[in-house]
Every structure is written in structure tokens, then in C-alpha cells.
């Protein structure tokens, strides 16, 4: 038997937690870090040819520079959350996971407003005049919808942190 | 026990919220693509009434998705190189409710050309430069997303009327009050817009300020074309038009050419003109008369007469006649001799009449008359018998 932050586990259970944590962490790594950090390369691979620099620049501008770092932290927290489920630290890890997820959502949605400056090269190089196009997408409600799980997660984490003291009462 | 129930409830809610959050964008995207792919744009129609030009584009649109599409609006404006607004267009916003299938909308864009200051129109028609175009499109997919797009561009502008030239006028005809002339008009339209309308011209006497003449020409110059046409004008003759037959004159006037499009004058070119008028009856000469007996009471009187038509435009048509007056009495008159004298050519003829012999021995006057559509002129030559 192994004692993990106040939780007694069998070695098999711990091994299972480690495997499940690694799997979920790897999935989180792929989704929250690898995908945004390598968006241009993945898009090139998906279409089977090199993406023009103008499109590559446009795709890169959609990804906030801090997003991969937060995604990496999120993947690590997912692993910890799976591993430490039921332990004394689970409540804190849940709150951390929810906060990181909330930050990730805010960065992903660019705080609810995405402004895209479409490069001139994408607007038709044959045009006899210069033209610029900017697109602004406002989606604070959609971002809010994505933040609901984070809010619920923070509530859950807070309850888990407070649970021992509440039980004592 | 109650806490673990609360945790479980939160877990369920988190899962449900995640499902909702992941589903919502998919539904929005499917909804948006459904609406966009349903758009059918019909044949646009253009109608103009006075200075108002209205474009109407019929749009068929369906929305089978769960979200309403609202506040679809289009706005555009054009500014000149100095940043001053030339014109702006906007469409009234419209919405497509969820479940609305095959709805027909009309995107109406209205431009009132008379709202554009005359000075800016004048500049547009005469000067090349860069125009700034701003266009924006907006719509909302209720209540989650609001999209707006703004395009701005600099468009090189070529004036629609370039190298305006007026050729040598040609007289088409005249009467006692007016001269009708035709003037070749030529200009280039290197721009991207069609010049469809009319050219009007007004000639104003610089000395008196009165209108001397006017003209009109229908114009249709497609983009990138060279327009050539004949501007038909009429010039009002002075009250004493007979003097024009014999006297040279210089008319100083201001010619104003106005381009009229969609019912409003959009461009005018003014230029001072000096019209030189040379007399159609110039350098008249009388030859030596000859008298030959005709019968016992009358003699045949012949008088050579000639002149040069110095006018470069007018062909003089009319008739010449000769008469002999003794005192106030016209005692003899020749038959009229028709004349047709093109510009720059001369006319010479022999005017013949039968004269009573008695009239040749008393003082009198030979009366030379010229009748033309301009009027009649006569010249008296005293004879002493």
C-alpha cells in the first residue's frame, strides 16, 4: 500500500492513476500546447502543401503568444489532477486547473474580441489598387459559455478544500 | 454526505457545461454556413430619378439554424485625396429569423448625386488622383457572435473627361434669326465609370452678358473609350443681320460646356472664345455698264457685278437683282439672278435689264439688291444720264 498525501492506495491503483494521468496529460498536451504551438505546420500538413506566408502570418496572429505556455501548464495540471484525485491536494489542484483553463479560454478568445487584419496578398494580388481588410469578431457570450465549466471547477475545488473543515463542524 | 452530493452535482454540471460549450461553436458555424450557402443574389436593378440613383439587389436567404441572423448592414464611403467625403452609401439593416426559409430581401443602396458638393464633382471630373474607399459589413448571429468587416483601399482615379477638344465649327444652315452650326467634340474617358448624359454649351457675349447661342449633344462614353460626336448649336443673329452680309466683326464670348449626368450638372468647362466673322459679301465690284439698243423705245442695260465670300463658314445663297430709279420711281428692274457662293469663293454675274431710252438721259440711280436668308441689302449707284 502507498500513502499519497493522506490517501492510501494500492500499488496497482497508483499505477493505474499514473497511466491514466499520463494519457490525459498527453491528450491535454496535444490539444492545449502542441496544436496551437504548431498550427501553421499542422495546417500545411493537412492541406499537403506549404501554406503561403500571408496565410501563415494570419494563422499565427490567431494564436496568443502566451497560449502554448498556459497550455503546457494546463496539461501538467491535468496529469496532477488525475494523479491526486481524492487526496488533500485535490481541491487546490482542481482550483489551479480551473483557473488555468479560464486563462486559456480568455487567451484563446482574445478576451472576447478577435481582430484579424487580412494581409493584402490574400485579397487578390491582381487588384490595380491597394486594399486592406480587417475583420472583427466579438464573442464575449461564447467565451462566457466556455468559462462556465471553469467557474464550476473553481467552486468544486473550493468545496474540496473546505470539505475537511466542514466535516469537522 | 451532502457535500459529496454537491461535488457530484458540480461534476455533472461541469460535464454538461463542457458539452454545451463545445456544441455551441459547432452550431454557430453550421448556422452561419447554412445561411451563407443559402444566399442567392438576383439581377441588380438601377433606377434613377433626377439626381438620385438607386441600386436594388434582390437577395434570397434562408436560415434553418437555431440562431437568428440580425443587423445585416452595409456601409461605404468614398473620400477624395484631401480626405473630404465625396459620397456615402448605406443599406437599411435587415434580419433573418431562425426558421425563415426562402425569404426575399432587397438590398437597397441610394446615392443622391446632388448631395455631392459641386466643387468636388468638378474636381473629380477634371483631376486625376487617389480616392479612398471605405466599406464595412456587419452582422450578428444572435446572441453569441457579432461580426464586422471593414475594408479600405486607395483607388487611382482617372477623370472621366480627359483632353476635351472642340473642332472647327461647320454651318448647317441659317435663317433670318439664327445660324445653326455643328462642332466636333472629342474627349477621352480613361476612367472606370461610364459617362452617359449630355453636353450642353452656352455662349455668352462678354461685352453685353447676353446669351449668344446654345447647343446640346447626347453623350455615351463607356469606360476606356474615346468619344467623338457633333455638338449642334444655334447662334442668335443680331436684329440688324443685314450688316453681317457686308461687315467684318469680332465676337468675344464665353463658352461654357456642361456635362449633365443623372439629371444634374456634374462638370463644366469654361473658355473664352473669339469668333471672327468675315462678310459673305466682301470686296464688291461693279464693272463697266454696257447699253445696247433693244427696240425703238428700250435699250438693254448690262452691269457686271462680283464679290468674294470671305466667310469661312457660310455658303451664301440668295438672289441678285438690278433696278433703275428715276427720282422715287423704279422705272426698270432685272429678273433676279440666283447666287450660290461657297465659303472662300467668288461670284461674278452680269445683271441685265431693259431700260426705257428716256430714262438713260436723265439723272437717276442704279439699285443693286441682294436677297438672302440673312436679309436683304441694297446698294445705290447714282448715274448722271
XYZ file of C-alpha atoms in Angstrom:
554
model
C 0.000 0.000 0.000
C 1.147 3.505 -0.709
C 0.159 6.689 1.108
C -0.239 9.667 -1.201
C -0.963 12.999 0.502
C -3.261 11.408 3.048
C -4.820 8.913 0.608
C -3.955 5.237 0.968
C -3.686 3.497 -2.408
C -2.704 0.083 -3.623
C 0.323 -0.017 -5.929
C -1.939 -1.162 -8.764
C -4.280 1.766 -8.204
C -1.347 4.159 -8.137
C -0.002 2.647 -11.342
C -3.413 2.985 -12.966
C -3.616 6.618 -11.850
C -0.171 7.275 -13.265
C -1.076 5.691 -16.610
C -4.446 7.485 -16.794
C -2.788 10.764 -15.745
C -0.122 10.380 -18.396
C -2.743 9.611 -21.045
C -4.965 12.554 -20.114
C -1.883 14.787 -19.688
C -0.657 13.738 -23.129
C -4.083 14.487 -24.605
C -4.045 17.876 -22.878
C -0.508 18.453 -24.165
C -1.611 17.713 -27.717
C -4.769 19.820 -27.579
C -3.688 22.726 -25.418
C 0.006 23.041 -26.333
C 1.062 21.155 -29.444
C -1.892 22.201 -31.601
C -1.646 25.976 -31.044
C 2.179 25.968 -30.951
C 2.398 24.213 -34.319
C -0.754 25.495 -36.004
C 0.953 26.577 -39.227
C 2.920 23.348 -39.656
C -0.168 21.251 -38.902
C -2.232 23.249 -41.372
C 0.481 22.723 -44.015
C 0.452 19.000 -43.332
C -3.355 18.934 -43.515
C -3.519 20.616 -46.927
C -0.482 18.753 -48.240
C 1.497 21.801 -49.317
C 3.327 24.705 -47.788
C 0.981 27.434 -46.660
C 1.687 30.848 -48.192
C 3.468 33.245 -45.823
C 0.431 35.568 -45.762
C -1.864 32.764 -44.569
C 0.780 31.543 -42.146
C 1.020 35.035 -40.676
C -2.739 35.217 -40.388
C -2.940 31.834 -38.598
C -0.098 32.801 -36.265
C -1.875 36.032 -35.344
C -4.873 33.988 -34.188
C -2.786 32.298 -31.515
C -1.910 34.417 -28.499
C 1.852 34.174 -27.766
C 1.178 33.087 -24.164
C -1.324 30.397 -25.170
C 1.170 27.482 -25.625
C 2.831 28.170 -22.263
C -0.522 28.190 -20.482
C -1.500 25.069 -22.450
C 1.667 23.337 -21.246
C 0.869 24.216 -17.631
C -2.694 23.056 -18.192
C -1.516 19.656 -19.479
C 0.718 19.237 -16.437
C -2.154 20.186 -14.134
C -4.439 17.663 -15.826
C -1.841 14.972 -15.029
C -1.625 16.116 -11.413
C -5.370 16.339 -11.084
C -5.772 12.740 -12.260
C -2.974 11.535 -10.010
C -4.038 13.400 -6.900
C -7.780 12.769 -7.105
C -9.139 12.182 -3.573
C -6.016 13.467 -1.838
C -5.711 16.530 0.382
C -4.243 18.472 -2.556
C -7.058 17.573 -4.981
C -9.093 20.689 -4.123
C -6.132 23.008 -4.731
C -5.186 21.243 -7.950
C -8.799 21.451 -9.146
C -8.854 25.198 -8.472
C -5.489 25.565 -10.252
C -6.748 23.523 -13.211
C -9.932 25.621 -13.447
C -8.013 28.898 -13.239
C -5.533 27.802 -15.881
C -8.418 26.650 -18.072
C -10.112 30.056 -17.577
C -6.891 31.875 -18.548
C -6.538 29.569 -21.554
C -10.111 30.336 -22.654
C -9.606 34.087 -22.278
C -6.371 33.912 -24.287
C -7.956 31.618 -26.909
C -10.867 34.041 -27.404
C -8.583 37.092 -27.236
C -10.696 38.380 -24.323
C -13.856 38.013 -26.385
C -12.876 40.064 -29.401
C -10.795 38.710 -32.237
C -9.433 41.258 -34.682
C -7.961 39.900 -37.870
C -6.048 42.047 -40.325
C -6.267 40.139 -43.580
C -2.976 40.546 -45.468
C -3.150 42.371 -48.780
C -1.651 39.339 -50.527
C -4.786 37.353 -49.648
C -7.115 39.919 -51.182
C -6.011 39.317 -54.754
C -2.632 40.430 -55.955
C -4.058 41.424 -59.351
C -6.054 44.318 -57.985
C -4.956 47.620 -59.524
C -5.159 49.342 -56.173
C -4.117 48.786 -52.603
C -6.769 47.497 -50.241
C -6.800 46.359 -46.660
C -9.399 44.284 -44.886
C -9.893 43.890 -41.196
C -12.410 41.582 -39.588
C -13.581 41.911 -36.025
C -15.427 39.084 -34.339
C -16.993 39.836 -30.997
C -17.988 36.776 -28.971
C -17.978 37.615 -25.267
C -21.059 35.447 -24.672
C -19.471 32.463 -26.372
C -16.366 32.991 -24.261
C -18.613 33.231 -21.221
C -20.149 29.872 -22.122
C -16.644 28.369 -22.135
C -15.900 29.961 -18.772
C -18.878 28.289 -17.055
C -17.011 24.958 -16.575
C -14.071 26.924 -15.142
C -16.358 28.679 -12.653
C -17.950 25.378 -11.671
C -14.473 23.812 -11.349
C -13.335 26.607 -9.043
C -16.485 26.082 -6.937
C -15.813 22.369 -6.816
C -12.170 22.925 -5.847
C -13.163 25.376 -3.155
C -15.641 22.869 -1.742
C -12.963 20.161 -1.750
C -10.540 22.442 0.069
C -13.182 23.358 2.644
C -14.595 19.794 2.968
C -12.345 18.606 5.867
C -13.139 21.640 7.997
C -16.837 21.391 7.135
C -16.813 17.699 8.121
C -15.255 18.655 11.435
C -18.094 21.110 12.044
C -22.979 13.139 2.559
C -24.480 16.430 1.436
C -21.021 17.670 0.370
C -20.310 14.620 -1.771
C -23.730 15.099 -3.386
C -22.802 18.698 -4.045
C -19.479 17.623 -5.582
C -21.242 15.078 -7.761
C -23.772 17.673 -8.831
C -20.920 20.043 -9.730
C -19.242 17.258 -11.705
C -22.442 16.715 -13.695
C -22.832 20.438 -14.273
C -19.199 20.737 -15.399
C -19.707 17.920 -17.909
C -22.945 19.500 -19.172
C -21.322 22.936 -19.413
C -18.392 21.473 -21.329
C -20.766 19.709 -23.732
C -22.720 22.955 -24.219
C -19.541 24.968 -24.709
C -18.183 22.504 -27.254
C -21.523 22.238 -29.088
C -22.323 25.965 -29.315
C -19.500 26.956 -31.734
C -20.327 23.991 -33.970
C -23.961 25.074 -34.097
C -22.939 28.673 -34.792
C -20.611 27.584 -37.603
C -23.225 25.250 -39.107
C -25.830 28.012 -38.776
C -23.538 30.578 -40.417
C -22.581 28.262 -43.283
C -26.232 27.343 -43.788
C -27.193 31.000 -44.086
C -24.227 31.895 -46.289
C -24.788 28.948 -48.653
C -28.489 29.826 -48.946
C -27.794 33.328 -50.240
C -28.942 33.755 -53.839
C -28.184 37.135 -55.395
C -30.554 38.180 -58.169
C -30.141 40.584 -61.056
C -29.440 44.044 -59.652
C -31.556 46.886 -60.953
C -30.585 50.528 -61.226
C -33.134 53.276 -61.254
C -32.557 56.980 -61.310
C -34.905 59.792 -60.659
C -33.390 63.192 -61.040
C -30.137 63.201 -59.160
C -30.998 60.125 -57.090
C -29.560 56.830 -58.247
C -30.846 53.729 -56.527
C -29.365 50.254 -56.789
C -31.547 47.375 -55.711
C -30.064 43.914 -55.337
C -32.582 41.131 -54.629
C -31.228 38.579 -52.172
C -32.858 35.237 -51.389
C -31.823 33.991 -47.959
C -32.792 31.134 -45.628
C -31.988 30.413 -42.026
C -32.714 26.862 -40.949
C -30.427 27.071 -37.921
C -31.274 27.722 -34.298
C -29.751 31.199 -34.160
C -31.182 34.334 -35.699
C -29.074 36.445 -38.021
C -29.667 40.097 -37.353
C -28.417 43.567 -38.069
C -27.053 42.725 -41.513
C -25.812 46.075 -42.755
C -23.564 47.523 -45.416
C -21.913 50.922 -45.401
C -19.474 52.504 -47.797
C -17.944 55.866 -48.381
C -15.607 57.489 -50.855
C -13.252 60.303 -49.921
C -11.052 62.422 -52.112
C -7.295 62.851 -51.823
C -7.808 65.608 -49.268
C -9.925 63.326 -47.072
C -13.175 65.143 -47.795
C -16.258 62.966 -48.110
C -17.479 62.637 -51.685
C -20.340 60.256 -51.147
C -21.507 57.598 -48.762
C -23.896 54.715 -49.183
C -25.675 52.624 -46.632
C -28.270 49.911 -46.664
C -31.048 49.663 -44.118
C -30.238 46.771 -41.737
C -32.255 43.594 -42.012
C -32.621 40.367 -40.044
C -33.299 36.729 -40.819
C -35.126 34.947 -38.040
C -34.471 31.265 -37.247
C -36.592 29.036 -39.454
C -37.114 31.672 -42.124
C -36.854 29.869 -45.466
C -36.576 31.431 -48.916
C -37.121 34.987 -47.754
C -36.598 37.617 -50.399
C -34.797 40.769 -49.319
C -33.841 43.796 -51.326
C -30.541 45.366 -50.561
C -31.120 48.973 -51.493
C -28.362 51.466 -51.933
C -29.279 55.064 -52.620
C -26.936 57.751 -53.852
C -28.061 61.335 -54.182
C -25.610 62.983 -56.530
C -26.921 66.420 -55.654
C -25.612 65.870 -52.119
C -22.106 65.915 -53.522
C -20.773 69.467 -53.494
C -20.377 70.902 -56.979
C -16.728 71.720 -56.339
C -15.895 68.102 -55.561
C -17.716 66.876 -58.666
C -15.778 69.402 -60.682
C -12.506 68.171 -59.191
C -13.439 64.548 -59.785
C -14.173 65.169 -63.429
C -11.067 67.171 -64.120
C -8.238 65.851 -61.988
C -6.545 62.516 -61.583
C -5.774 61.464 -58.042
C -6.292 58.815 -55.443
C -9.660 58.140 -53.874
C -10.025 56.455 -50.533
C -12.712 53.822 -50.342
C -14.057 52.623 -47.021
C -16.565 49.801 -46.855
C -17.947 47.924 -43.926
C -20.212 44.940 -43.481
C -21.698 43.776 -40.241
C -23.979 41.041 -38.951
C -24.808 39.287 -35.728
C -25.516 35.649 -35.058
C -27.726 36.147 -32.056
C -26.767 36.137 -29.307
C -23.314 34.678 -29.441
C -21.310 36.336 -32.177
C -21.161 39.720 -33.832
C -19.003 40.032 -36.934
C -17.919 43.225 -38.631
C -15.550 43.603 -41.535
C -14.016 46.810 -42.745
C -12.173 47.270 -45.995
C -10.268 50.328 -47.015
C -8.472 50.922 -50.222
C -6.825 53.575 -52.274
C -8.138 53.663 -55.787
C -6.362 55.585 -58.504
C -8.891 57.903 -60.105
C -8.769 58.936 -63.716
C -11.038 61.820 -64.680
C -13.881 60.632 -66.952
C -13.387 63.599 -69.278
C -9.809 63.965 -70.432
C -8.339 66.008 -73.290
C -11.611 67.683 -74.198
C -11.313 69.100 -77.709
C -13.632 71.185 -79.794
C -13.114 71.066 -83.539
C -13.766 73.594 -86.278
C -17.438 74.503 -86.499
C -19.439 73.900 -89.659
C -22.573 75.848 -90.516
C -25.515 73.572 -91.147
C -27.902 76.318 -92.154
C -29.293 79.663 -91.220
C -32.414 81.753 -91.328
C -33.230 85.327 -90.591
C -32.850 84.830 -86.837
C -30.345 82.036 -86.223
C -27.273 80.291 -87.570
C -27.189 76.558 -86.975
C -23.733 75.103 -86.585
C -22.146 71.802 -85.760
C -18.898 71.434 -83.840
C -16.963 68.180 -83.473
C -16.427 67.238 -79.836
C -13.834 64.751 -78.756
C -12.681 63.551 -75.372
C -11.188 60.503 -73.776
C -12.770 58.574 -70.928
C -9.913 56.650 -69.292
C -11.900 56.103 -66.104
C -13.777 53.069 -64.875
C -17.168 54.772 -64.970
C -19.382 55.395 -67.968
C -20.179 58.948 -68.976
C -23.804 58.789 -70.048
C -25.640 62.049 -70.273
C -25.367 65.200 -72.260
C -23.034 68.053 -73.048
C -24.670 71.447 -73.071
C -22.931 74.547 -74.257
C -23.840 78.165 -73.682
C -22.224 81.072 -75.495
C -22.423 84.382 -73.644
C -21.373 87.705 -75.116
C -18.566 89.059 -72.961
C -19.465 92.665 -73.729
C -23.194 92.588 -73.148
C -23.542 89.490 -70.982
C -26.378 88.293 -73.158
C -26.747 84.773 -74.438
C -25.469 84.417 -77.986
C -26.156 80.761 -78.573
C -26.532 77.337 -77.080
C -26.020 73.742 -78.050
C -26.646 70.177 -76.976
C -25.116 66.775 -77.508
C -26.049 63.360 -76.134
C -23.004 61.610 -74.727
C -22.379 57.937 -74.152
C -18.742 57.185 -73.424
C -18.128 53.737 -71.925
C -15.090 53.273 -69.670
C -11.808 53.350 -71.543
C -13.292 54.782 -74.720
C -12.773 57.823 -76.891
C -15.933 59.796 -77.514
C -16.466 61.686 -80.720
C -19.657 63.492 -81.550
C -21.133 66.547 -83.160
C -22.332 69.325 -80.907
C -25.238 71.064 -82.596
C -25.556 74.729 -81.681
C -27.667 77.627 -82.715
C -26.476 81.224 -82.622
C -28.956 84.046 -82.421
C -28.393 86.647 -85.109
C -28.418 90.321 -84.196
C -31.518 92.298 -85.086
C -29.709 94.029 -87.925
C -28.450 90.859 -89.538
C -28.107 92.554 -92.924
C -24.985 94.267 -91.681
C -23.440 90.817 -91.248
C -23.558 90.423 -95.022
C -21.173 93.277 -95.610
C -19.205 93.900 -92.420
C -16.453 92.025 -90.613
C -16.971 91.635 -86.886
C -15.274 90.082 -83.890
C -17.460 88.448 -81.258
C -15.924 87.820 -77.870
C -17.844 85.319 -75.825
C -17.502 82.832 -73.043
C -18.302 79.236 -73.951
C -19.391 77.050 -71.069
C -19.602 73.316 -71.679
C -21.568 71.472 -69.049
C -21.711 67.712 -68.612
C -25.028 66.582 -67.275
C -25.260 63.103 -65.751
C -28.278 61.644 -63.989
C -30.055 64.947 -64.364
C -27.517 67.157 -62.633
C -24.638 69.172 -63.964
C -21.512 67.433 -62.785
C -18.781 69.169 -64.697
C -18.327 72.418 -66.573
C -15.522 73.713 -68.705
C -15.478 77.419 -69.453
C -13.298 79.010 -72.004
C -13.267 82.450 -73.652
C -13.815 82.285 -77.366
C -13.194 84.847 -80.056
C -15.344 84.337 -83.090
C -14.180 86.174 -86.188
C -16.954 86.962 -88.612
C -15.931 87.800 -92.167
C -18.534 89.231 -94.525
C -20.070 86.838 -97.059
C -20.225 89.767 -99.459
C -16.730 91.120 -99.484
C -14.861 93.301 -101.989
C -17.855 94.013 -104.218
C -17.034 95.440 -107.604
C -19.032 96.914 -110.421
C -17.832 96.532 -113.976
C -18.356 98.962 -116.854
C -22.009 99.000 -117.847
C -22.915 98.438 -121.481
C -26.003 99.657 -123.296
C -27.219 98.130 -126.498
C -30.383 99.078 -128.405
C -33.243 96.648 -127.911
C -36.118 98.252 -129.870
C -37.307 101.724 -130.739
C -38.231 102.596 -127.170
C -35.949 100.497 -124.975
C -32.294 99.589 -124.624
C -30.624 96.595 -122.938
C -28.577 97.687 -119.910
C -25.912 95.270 -118.635
C -23.863 95.676 -115.462
C -21.107 93.199 -114.432
C -21.121 92.659 -110.678
C -18.967 90.488 -108.451
C -17.934 89.844 -104.890
C -15.990 87.348 -102.759
C -17.455 85.297 -99.934
C -14.781 85.825 -97.260
C -16.733 83.965 -94.620
C -15.190 80.600 -93.908
C -18.422 79.028 -92.662
C -21.415 80.343 -94.507
C -22.389 79.440 -98.046
C -24.279 82.399 -99.333
C -27.494 81.526 -101.116
C -29.782 84.186 -102.471
C -30.562 86.283 -105.483
C -29.235 89.452 -107.063
C -31.293 91.973 -108.967
C -30.682 95.353 -110.600
C -33.077 98.271 -110.864
C -33.093 101.810 -112.197
C -34.835 104.527 -110.279
C -35.548 107.980 -111.511
C -36.475 110.136 -108.636
C -38.551 107.900 -106.385
C -39.912 105.862 -109.236
C -38.482 102.483 -110.129
C -38.610 102.569 -113.898
C -36.901 99.284 -114.652
C -35.895 96.067 -112.904
C -33.972 92.972 -113.958
C -35.007 89.405 -113.325
C -33.401 88.035 -110.112
C -30.200 86.075 -110.655
C -29.714 83.218 -108.229
C -26.358 83.011 -106.449
C -24.735 80.134 -104.608
C -21.361 81.161 -103.206
C -19.464 78.665 -101.027
C -17.020 79.968 -98.406
C -13.867 81.449 -99.899
C -15.136 81.524 -103.457
C -16.140 84.421 -105.637
C -19.260 85.313 -107.511
C -19.461 87.278 -110.716
C -22.510 87.821 -112.855
C -23.907 90.103 -115.474
C -27.123 91.793 -114.430
C -29.262 92.788 -117.387
C -32.467 94.796 -117.669
C -34.473 96.592 -120.318
C -34.482 100.337 -119.764
C -36.711 102.947 -121.424
C -34.499 105.132 -123.577
C -35.775 108.326 -121.944
C -34.549 107.126 -118.561
C -30.999 106.917 -119.816
C -30.820 110.608 -120.464
C -31.947 111.834 -117.037
C -30.175 111.595 -113.663
C -31.162 108.519 -111.699
C -29.774 105.717 -109.556
C -28.893 102.127 -110.168
C -30.157 99.951 -107.320
C -28.327 96.683 -106.738
C -30.288 94.342 -104.421
C -29.208 91.142 -102.716
C -31.807 88.928 -101.045
C -30.560 86.202 -98.674
C -31.948 84.352 -95.658
C -29.920 86.838 -93.572
C -31.956 89.620 -95.005
C -31.796 91.995 -97.936
C -29.109 94.502 -98.773
C -29.175 97.093 -101.477
C -26.649 99.488 -102.903
C -27.427 102.637 -104.822
C -25.098 103.965 -107.531
C -26.025 107.429 -108.824
C -25.895 107.963 -112.588
C -25.989 111.242 -114.364
C -27.619 110.198 -117.591
